[in-house]
Short mmCIF file of C-alpha atoms in Angstrom, two decimals:
data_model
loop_
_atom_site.label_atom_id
_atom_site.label_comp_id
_atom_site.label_asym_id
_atom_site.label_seq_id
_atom_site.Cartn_x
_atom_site.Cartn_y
_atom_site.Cartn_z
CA UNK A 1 -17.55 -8.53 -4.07
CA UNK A 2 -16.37 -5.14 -4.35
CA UNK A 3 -16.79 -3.74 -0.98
CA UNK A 4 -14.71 -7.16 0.45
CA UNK A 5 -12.00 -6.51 -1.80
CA UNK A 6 -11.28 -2.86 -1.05
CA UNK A 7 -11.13 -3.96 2.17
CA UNK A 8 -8.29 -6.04 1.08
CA UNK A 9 -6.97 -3.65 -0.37
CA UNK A 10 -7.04 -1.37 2.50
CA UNK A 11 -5.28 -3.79 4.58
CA UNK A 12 -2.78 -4.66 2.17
CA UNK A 13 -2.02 -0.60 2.03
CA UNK A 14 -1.71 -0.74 5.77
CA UNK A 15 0.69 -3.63 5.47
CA UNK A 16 2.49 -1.32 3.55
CA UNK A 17 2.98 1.52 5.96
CA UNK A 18 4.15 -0.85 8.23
CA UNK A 19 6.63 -2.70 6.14
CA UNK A 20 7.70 1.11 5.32
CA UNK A 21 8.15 1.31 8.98
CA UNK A 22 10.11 -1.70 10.14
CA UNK A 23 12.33 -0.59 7.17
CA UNK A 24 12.83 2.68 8.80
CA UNK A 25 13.68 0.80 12.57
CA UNK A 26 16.21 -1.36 10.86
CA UNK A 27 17.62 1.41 9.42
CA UNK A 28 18.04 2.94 12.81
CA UNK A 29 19.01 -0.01 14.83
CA UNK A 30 22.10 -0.50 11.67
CA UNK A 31 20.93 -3.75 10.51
CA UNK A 32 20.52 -1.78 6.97
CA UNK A 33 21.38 1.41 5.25
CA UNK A 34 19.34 4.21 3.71
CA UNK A 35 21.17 2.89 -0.12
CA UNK A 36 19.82 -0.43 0.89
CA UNK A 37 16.11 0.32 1.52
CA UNK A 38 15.88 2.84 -0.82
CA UNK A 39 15.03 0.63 -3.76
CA UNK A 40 12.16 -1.09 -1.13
CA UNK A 41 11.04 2.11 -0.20
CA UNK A 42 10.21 3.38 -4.25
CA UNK A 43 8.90 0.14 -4.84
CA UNK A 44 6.28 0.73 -1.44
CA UNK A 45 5.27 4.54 -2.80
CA UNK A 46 4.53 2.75 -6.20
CA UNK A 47 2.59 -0.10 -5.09
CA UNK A 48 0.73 2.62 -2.82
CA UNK A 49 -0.16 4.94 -5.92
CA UNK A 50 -1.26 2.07 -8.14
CA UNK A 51 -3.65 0.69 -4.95
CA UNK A 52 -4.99 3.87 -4.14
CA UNK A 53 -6.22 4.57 -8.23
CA UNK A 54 -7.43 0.80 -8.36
CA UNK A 55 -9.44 1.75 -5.28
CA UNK A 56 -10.36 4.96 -6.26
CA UNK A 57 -11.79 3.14 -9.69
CA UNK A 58 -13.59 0.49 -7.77
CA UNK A 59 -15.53 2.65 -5.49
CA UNK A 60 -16.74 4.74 -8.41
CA UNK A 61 -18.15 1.19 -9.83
CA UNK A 62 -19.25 0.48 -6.87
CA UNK A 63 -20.99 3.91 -6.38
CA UNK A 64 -22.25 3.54 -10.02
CA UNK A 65 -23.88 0.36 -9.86
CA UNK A 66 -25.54 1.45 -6.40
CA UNK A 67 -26.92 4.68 -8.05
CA UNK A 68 -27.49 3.69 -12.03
CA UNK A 69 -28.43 6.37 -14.37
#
C-alpha cells in the first residue's frame, strides 16, 4: 500500500505546483493581487513541506520493511 500512496502523494504535490502556477497567471492577467494570493501561496509551501517529510518517512518504512535487520 505504500508505494500506491506515495504515488498519491506525488501527484497531489504536482497538483500543487500547478495550483501555485495558475495563481501566478491570475496574478498577471489582474484577476488577483500578490496581497490576495499570498495567504494561498504560504498555505501551498506548507502543505509541500509537510508532504515531502510524510514521504520522506514512508519510503524509509518502505525501505525498512524491504531490507529488515
Amino acid at each position: 500500500y505504500t508505494k500506491g500512496f506515495l504515488r498519491h502523494l506525488s501527484i497531489a504535490r504536482g497538483s500543487l505546483a500547478e495550483l501555485s502556477t495558475l495563481l501566478q497567471v491570475a496574478v498577471r492577467l489582474g484577476y488577483l493581487q500578490n496581497r490576495e494570493i499570498a495567504p494561498l501561496e504560504e498555505g501551498i509551501v506548507e502543505i509541500r513541506r509537510l508532504s515531502a517529510g510524510l514521504m520522506a518517512s514512508l519510503s524509509a518504512l518502505a525501505k525498512s520493511r524491504a531490507n529488515p535487520a
